[in-house]
Amino acid sequence: MTNISSHKKIANHSVAWEQAFGYVQAVKLKDTIYISGQLSHDGDGKLVAPAELNADGRPADFSQMEPQIRQTYANAKTLLAAYGATLDDVVEETLFVLDVPSAFSAGSKVRKEMYGTDMPQCASNLIGVTALAFPEQVVEITFRAVIDHPAD
């Protein structure tokens, strides 16, 4: 985590596209943590569970939705931990997906697993989109968390 001013603290995964696009993965301002769209990459920036592509360069199917969602939550948990926060501090999430039915099925399972409850206590949006940053990517999730220890 880096202090970029007396008010903002940032966190990154140190993956190539942060510098290429020019953004940070997370910003904490006062008691709120804003997490940029997360995807299913490992520590080296390699996509975990990439979708197989068809001849048009689009995902051939959405069978990788569940493992991609799981890794995406793991990456968000890493960023939250940089601020001493957990998924319990998340108040809103937005899932951007290439296929809503498969995301609803996989997401309902993985979300309950990740939050450790059948009714996660955060507002949630599931939005179908036509494309994401990488062709093999089928999901991206943003998060907003509020913590009780803003001075940290």
PDB file of C-alpha atoms in Angstrom:
ATOM      1  CA  MET A   1       0.000   0.000   0.000  1.00  0.00           C
ATOM      2  CA  THR A   2       1.232   3.499  -0.833  1.00  0.00           C
ATOM      3  CA  ASN A   3       0.211   6.891   0.551  1.00  0.00           C
ATOM      4  CA  ILE A   4      -0.194   9.212  -2.422  1.00  0.00           C
ATOM      5  CA  SER A   5      -1.388  12.088  -0.293  1.00  0.00           C
ATOM      6  CA  SER A   6      -2.347  12.636   3.303  1.00  0.00           C
ATOM      7  CA  HIS A   7      -5.868  11.564   2.343  1.00  0.00           C
ATOM      8  CA  LYS A   8      -5.516   8.723  -0.185  1.00  0.00           C
ATOM      9  CA  LYS A   9      -3.876   5.324   0.183  1.00  0.00           C
ATOM     10  CA  ILE A  10      -3.533   3.110  -2.879  1.00  0.00           C
ATOM     11  CA  ALA A  11      -2.896  -0.591  -3.442  1.00  0.00           C
ATOM     12  CA  ASN A  12      -1.916  -2.513  -6.566  1.00  0.00           C
ATOM     13  CA  HIS A  13      -1.289  -6.085  -7.693  1.00  0.00           C
ATOM     14  CA  SER A  14       1.794  -4.993  -9.714  1.00  0.00           C
ATOM     15  CA  VAL A  15       0.470  -6.452 -12.961  1.00  0.00           C
ATOM     16  CA  ALA A  16       1.448  -5.057 -16.364  1.00  0.00           C
ATOM     17  CA  TRP A  17      -1.906  -3.550 -17.257  1.00  0.00           C
ATOM     18  CA  GLU A  18      -1.898  -1.173 -14.249  1.00  0.00           C
ATOM     19  CA  GLN A  19       0.953   0.804 -15.819  1.00  0.00           C
ATOM     20  CA  ALA A  20      -0.264   0.282 -19.383  1.00  0.00           C
ATOM     21  CA  PHE A  21      -3.746   1.677 -18.692  1.00  0.00           C
ATOM     22  CA  GLY A  22      -2.626   4.041 -15.924  1.00  0.00           C
ATOM     23  CA  TYR A  23      -4.716   3.168 -12.871  1.00  0.00           C
ATOM     24  CA  VAL A  24      -4.558   1.736  -9.380  1.00  0.00           C
ATOM     25  CA  GLN A  25      -6.385  -1.346  -8.145  1.00  0.00           C
ATOM     26  CA  ALA A  26      -7.712   0.223  -4.953  1.00  0.00           C
ATOM     27  CA  VAL A  27      -8.013   3.627  -3.308  1.00  0.00           C
ATOM     28  CA  LYS A  28      -8.885   4.245   0.318  1.00  0.00           C
ATOM     29  CA  LEU A  29     -10.246   7.681   1.104  1.00  0.00           C
ATOM     30  CA  LYS A  30     -11.374   8.310   4.675  1.00  0.00           C
ATOM     31  CA  ASP A  31     -13.463   5.262   5.630  1.00  0.00           C
ATOM     32  CA  THR A  32     -14.192   3.995   2.107  1.00  0.00           C
ATOM     33  CA  ILE A  33     -12.215   1.590  -0.072  1.00  0.00           C
ATOM     34  CA  TYR A  34     -12.893   1.692  -3.817  1.00  0.00           C
ATOM     35  CA  ILE A  35     -11.687  -1.385  -5.696  1.00  0.00           C
ATOM     36  CA  SER A  36     -11.249  -1.280  -9.460  1.00  0.00           C
ATOM     37  CA  GLY A  37     -12.632  -4.060 -11.619  1.00  0.00           C
ATOM     38  CA  GLN A  38     -10.974  -7.294 -10.564  1.00  0.00           C
ATOM     39  CA  LEU A  39     -10.437 -10.294 -12.769  1.00  0.00           C
ATOM     40  CA  SER A  40      -9.129 -13.820 -12.365  1.00  0.00           C
ATOM     41  CA  HIS A  41      -5.363 -13.397 -12.594  1.00  0.00           C
ATOM     42  CA  ASP A  42      -2.613 -14.964 -10.524  1.00  0.00           C
ATOM     43  CA  GLY A  43       0.305 -13.136  -8.888  1.00  0.00           C
ATOM     44  CA  ASP A  44       2.195 -12.993 -12.189  1.00  0.00           C
ATOM     45  CA  GLY A  45      -0.736 -11.449 -14.053  1.00  0.00           C
ATOM     46  CA  LYS A  46      -1.633 -14.663 -15.882  1.00  0.00           C
ATOM     47  CA  LEU A  47      -5.375 -15.246 -16.305  1.00  0.00           C
ATOM     48  CA  VAL A  48      -6.641 -18.130 -14.162  1.00  0.00           C
ATOM     49  CA  ALA A  49      -9.193 -20.388 -15.896  1.00  0.00           C
ATOM     50  CA  PRO A  50      -9.156 -18.541 -19.232  1.00  0.00           C
ATOM     51  CA  ALA A  51     -12.112 -19.241 -21.483  1.00  0.00           C
ATOM     52  CA  GLU A  52     -11.425 -21.166 -24.655  1.00  0.00           C
ATOM     53  CA  LEU A  53     -11.965 -18.924 -27.663  1.00  0.00           C
ATOM     54  CA  ASN A  54     -13.923 -19.741 -30.801  1.00  0.00           C
ATOM     55  CA  ALA A  55     -12.892 -18.823 -34.367  1.00  0.00           C
ATOM     56  CA  ASP A  56     -14.207 -15.280 -33.837  1.00  0.00           C
ATOM     57  CA  GLY A  57     -11.944 -14.758 -30.816  1.00  0.00           C
ATOM     58  CA  ARG A  58     -14.886 -14.836 -28.372  1.00  0.00           C
ATOM     59  CA  PRO A  59     -15.382 -17.298 -25.493  1.00  0.00           C
ATOM     60  CA  ALA A  60     -16.611 -20.598 -26.943  1.00  0.00           C
ATOM     61  CA  ASP A  61     -18.650 -21.197 -23.779  1.00  0.00           C
ATOM     62  CA  PHE A  62     -18.906 -19.909 -20.231  1.00  0.00           C
ATOM     63  CA  SER A  63     -17.832 -23.024 -18.337  1.00  0.00           C
ATOM     64  CA  GLN A  64     -14.958 -21.063 -16.769  1.00  0.00           C
ATOM     65  CA  MET A  65     -17.328 -18.584 -15.084  1.00  0.00           C
ATOM     66  CA  GLU A  66     -17.168 -20.236 -11.645  1.00  0.00           C
ATOM     67  CA  PRO A  67     -13.363 -20.533 -11.347  1.00  0.00           C
ATOM     68  CA  GLN A  68     -12.940 -17.017 -12.742  1.00  0.00           C
ATOM     69  CA  ILE A  69     -15.399 -15.606 -10.203  1.00  0.00           C
ATOM     70  CA  ARG A  70     -13.654 -17.502  -7.382  1.00  0.00           C
ATOM     71  CA  GLN A  71     -10.204 -16.131  -8.308  1.00  0.00           C
ATOM     72  CA  THR A  72     -11.627 -12.650  -8.778  1.00  0.00           C
ATOM     73  CA  TYR A  73     -12.937 -12.677  -5.205  1.00  0.00           C
ATOM     74  CA  ALA A  74      -9.562 -13.964  -3.985  1.00  0.00           C
ATOM     75  CA  ASN A  75      -7.851 -10.984  -5.654  1.00  0.00           C
ATOM     76  CA  ALA A  76     -10.334  -8.568  -4.079  1.00  0.00           C
ATOM     77  CA  LYS A  77      -9.705 -10.142  -0.665  1.00  0.00           C
ATOM     78  CA  THR A  78      -5.978  -9.492  -1.126  1.00  0.00           C
ATOM     79  CA  LEU A  79      -6.615  -5.805  -1.805  1.00  0.00           C
ATOM     80  CA  LEU A  80      -9.050  -5.479   1.104  1.00  0.00           C
ATOM     81  CA  ALA A  81      -6.484  -7.078   3.424  1.00  0.00           C
ATOM     82  CA  ALA A  82      -3.983  -4.338   2.501  1.00  0.00           C
ATOM     83  CA  TYR A  83      -6.308  -1.971   4.383  1.00  0.00           C
ATOM     84  CA  GLY A  84      -7.128  -4.356   7.236  1.00  0.00           C
ATOM     85  CA  ALA A  85     -10.540  -5.047   5.680  1.00  0.00           C
ATOM     86  CA  THR A  86     -12.410  -8.184   4.609  1.00  0.00           C
ATOM     87  CA  LEU A  87     -15.420  -9.034   2.494  1.00  0.00           C
ATOM     88  CA  ASP A  88     -17.486  -8.328   5.627  1.00  0.00           C
ATOM     89  CA  ASP A  89     -16.684  -4.641   5.023  1.00  0.00           C
ATOM     90  CA  VAL A  90     -17.999  -4.689   1.431  1.00  0.00           C
ATOM     91  CA  VAL A  91     -21.199  -2.683   1.025  1.00  0.00           C
ATOM     92  CA  GLU A  92     -21.549  -2.901  -2.766  1.00  0.00           C
ATOM     93  CA  GLU A  93     -20.265  -5.039  -5.601  1.00  0.00           C
ATOM     94  CA  THR A  94     -20.917  -5.036  -9.326  1.00  0.00           C
ATOM     95  CA  LEU A  95     -20.324  -8.079 -11.497  1.00  0.00           C
ATOM     96  CA  PHE A  96     -19.800  -7.358 -15.200  1.00  0.00           C
ATOM     97  CA  VAL A  97     -20.266 -10.583 -17.146  1.00  0.00           C
ATOM     98  CA  LEU A  98     -20.419 -11.830 -20.713  1.00  0.00           C
ATOM     99  CA  ASP A  99     -23.253 -14.268 -19.958  1.00  0.00           C
ATOM    100  CA  VAL A 100     -25.836 -13.434 -17.295  1.00  0.00           C
ATOM    101  CA  PRO A 101     -27.423 -16.909 -16.860  1.00  0.00           C
ATOM    102  CA  SER A 102     -24.094 -18.676 -16.288  1.00  0.00           C
ATOM    103  CA  ALA A 103     -22.894 -15.841 -14.041  1.00  0.00           C
ATOM    104  CA  PHE A 104     -26.079 -15.997 -11.975  1.00  0.00           C
ATOM    105  CA  SER A 105     -25.659 -19.737 -11.462  1.00  0.00           C
ATOM    106  CA  ALA A 106     -21.922 -19.648 -10.708  1.00  0.00           C
ATOM    107  CA  GLY A 107     -22.042 -16.342  -8.840  1.00  0.00           C
ATOM    108  CA  SER A 108     -24.796 -17.370  -6.461  1.00  0.00           C
ATOM    109  CA  LYS A 109     -22.684 -20.355  -5.383  1.00  0.00           C
ATOM    110  CA  VAL A 110     -19.300 -18.601  -5.185  1.00  0.00           C
ATOM    111  CA  ARG A 111     -20.609 -15.429  -3.496  1.00  0.00           C
ATOM    112  CA  LYS A 112     -22.185 -17.452  -0.671  1.00  0.00           C
ATOM    113  CA  GLU A 113     -18.945 -19.391  -0.304  1.00  0.00           C
ATOM    114  CA  MET A 114     -16.739 -16.280  -0.279  1.00  0.00           C
ATOM    115  CA  TYR A 115     -18.911 -14.259   2.087  1.00  0.00           C
ATOM    116  CA  GLY A 116     -19.534 -17.310   4.286  1.00  0.00           C
ATOM    117  CA  THR A 117     -23.312 -16.853   4.356  1.00  0.00           C
ATOM    118  CA  ASP A 118     -26.397 -17.578   2.287  1.00  0.00           C
ATOM    119  CA  MET A 119     -27.285 -13.859   2.336  1.00  0.00           C
ATOM    120  CA  PRO A 120     -24.188 -11.666   1.817  1.00  0.00           C
ATOM    121  CA  GLN A 121     -24.771  -8.289   3.444  1.00  0.00           C
ATOM    122  CA  CYS A 122     -23.932  -6.090   0.487  1.00  0.00           C
ATOM    123  CA  ALA A 123     -25.766  -4.560  -2.407  1.00  0.00           C
ATOM    124  CA  SER A 124     -24.983  -6.448  -5.592  1.00  0.00           C
ATOM    125  CA  ASN A 125     -25.400  -5.757  -9.293  1.00  0.00           C
ATOM    126  CA  LEU A 126     -25.099  -8.304 -12.113  1.00  0.00           C
ATOM    127  CA  ILE A 127     -24.665  -6.587 -15.475  1.00  0.00           C
ATOM    128  CA  GLY A 128     -24.285  -8.240 -18.870  1.00  0.00           C
ATOM    129  CA  VAL A 129     -21.714  -6.645 -21.171  1.00  0.00           C
ATOM    130  CA  THR A 130     -20.501  -7.392 -24.701  1.00  0.00           C
ATOM    131  CA  ALA A 131     -16.751  -7.416 -23.970  1.00  0.00           C
ATOM    132  CA  LEU A 132     -14.182  -7.229 -21.166  1.00  0.00           C
ATOM    133  CA  ALA A 133     -10.484  -6.276 -21.118  1.00  0.00           C
ATOM    134  CA  PHE A 134      -9.148  -9.673 -22.229  1.00  0.00           C
ATOM    135  CA  PRO A 135     -10.791 -12.010 -24.746  1.00  0.00           C
ATOM    136  CA  GLU A 136     -10.532 -15.037 -22.394  1.00  0.00           C
ATOM    137  CA  GLN A 137     -12.107 -13.107 -19.519  1.00  0.00           C
ATOM    138  CA  VAL A 138     -15.806 -13.741 -18.758  1.00  0.00           C
ATOM    139  CA  VAL A 139     -16.223 -11.712 -15.540  1.00  0.00           C
ATOM    140  CA  GLU A 140     -14.971  -8.553 -13.828  1.00  0.00           C
ATOM    141  CA  ILE A 141     -16.077  -7.392 -10.378  1.00  0.00           C
ATOM    142  CA  THR A 142     -15.810  -3.995  -8.671  1.00  0.00           C
ATOM    143  CA  PHE A 143     -16.182  -3.503  -4.923  1.00  0.00           C
ATOM    144  CA  ARG A 144     -16.833  -0.715  -2.447  1.00  0.00           C
ATOM    145  CA  ALA A 145     -16.119  -1.261   1.235  1.00  0.00           C
ATOM    146  CA  VAL A 146     -16.572   0.930   4.299  1.00  0.00           C
ATOM    147  CA  ILE A 147     -14.373   0.394   7.343  1.00  0.00           C
ATOM    148  CA  ASP A 148     -14.689   1.496  10.942  1.00  0.00           C
ATOM    149  CA  HIS A 149     -11.023   2.480  11.231  1.00  0.00           C
ATOM    150  CA  PRO A 150     -10.554   5.301   8.696  1.00  0.00           C
ATOM    151  CA  ALA A 151      -7.355   6.628  10.257  1.00  0.00           C
ATOM    152  CA  ASP A 152      -5.394   3.455   9.428  1.00  0.00           C
TER     153      ASP A 152
END
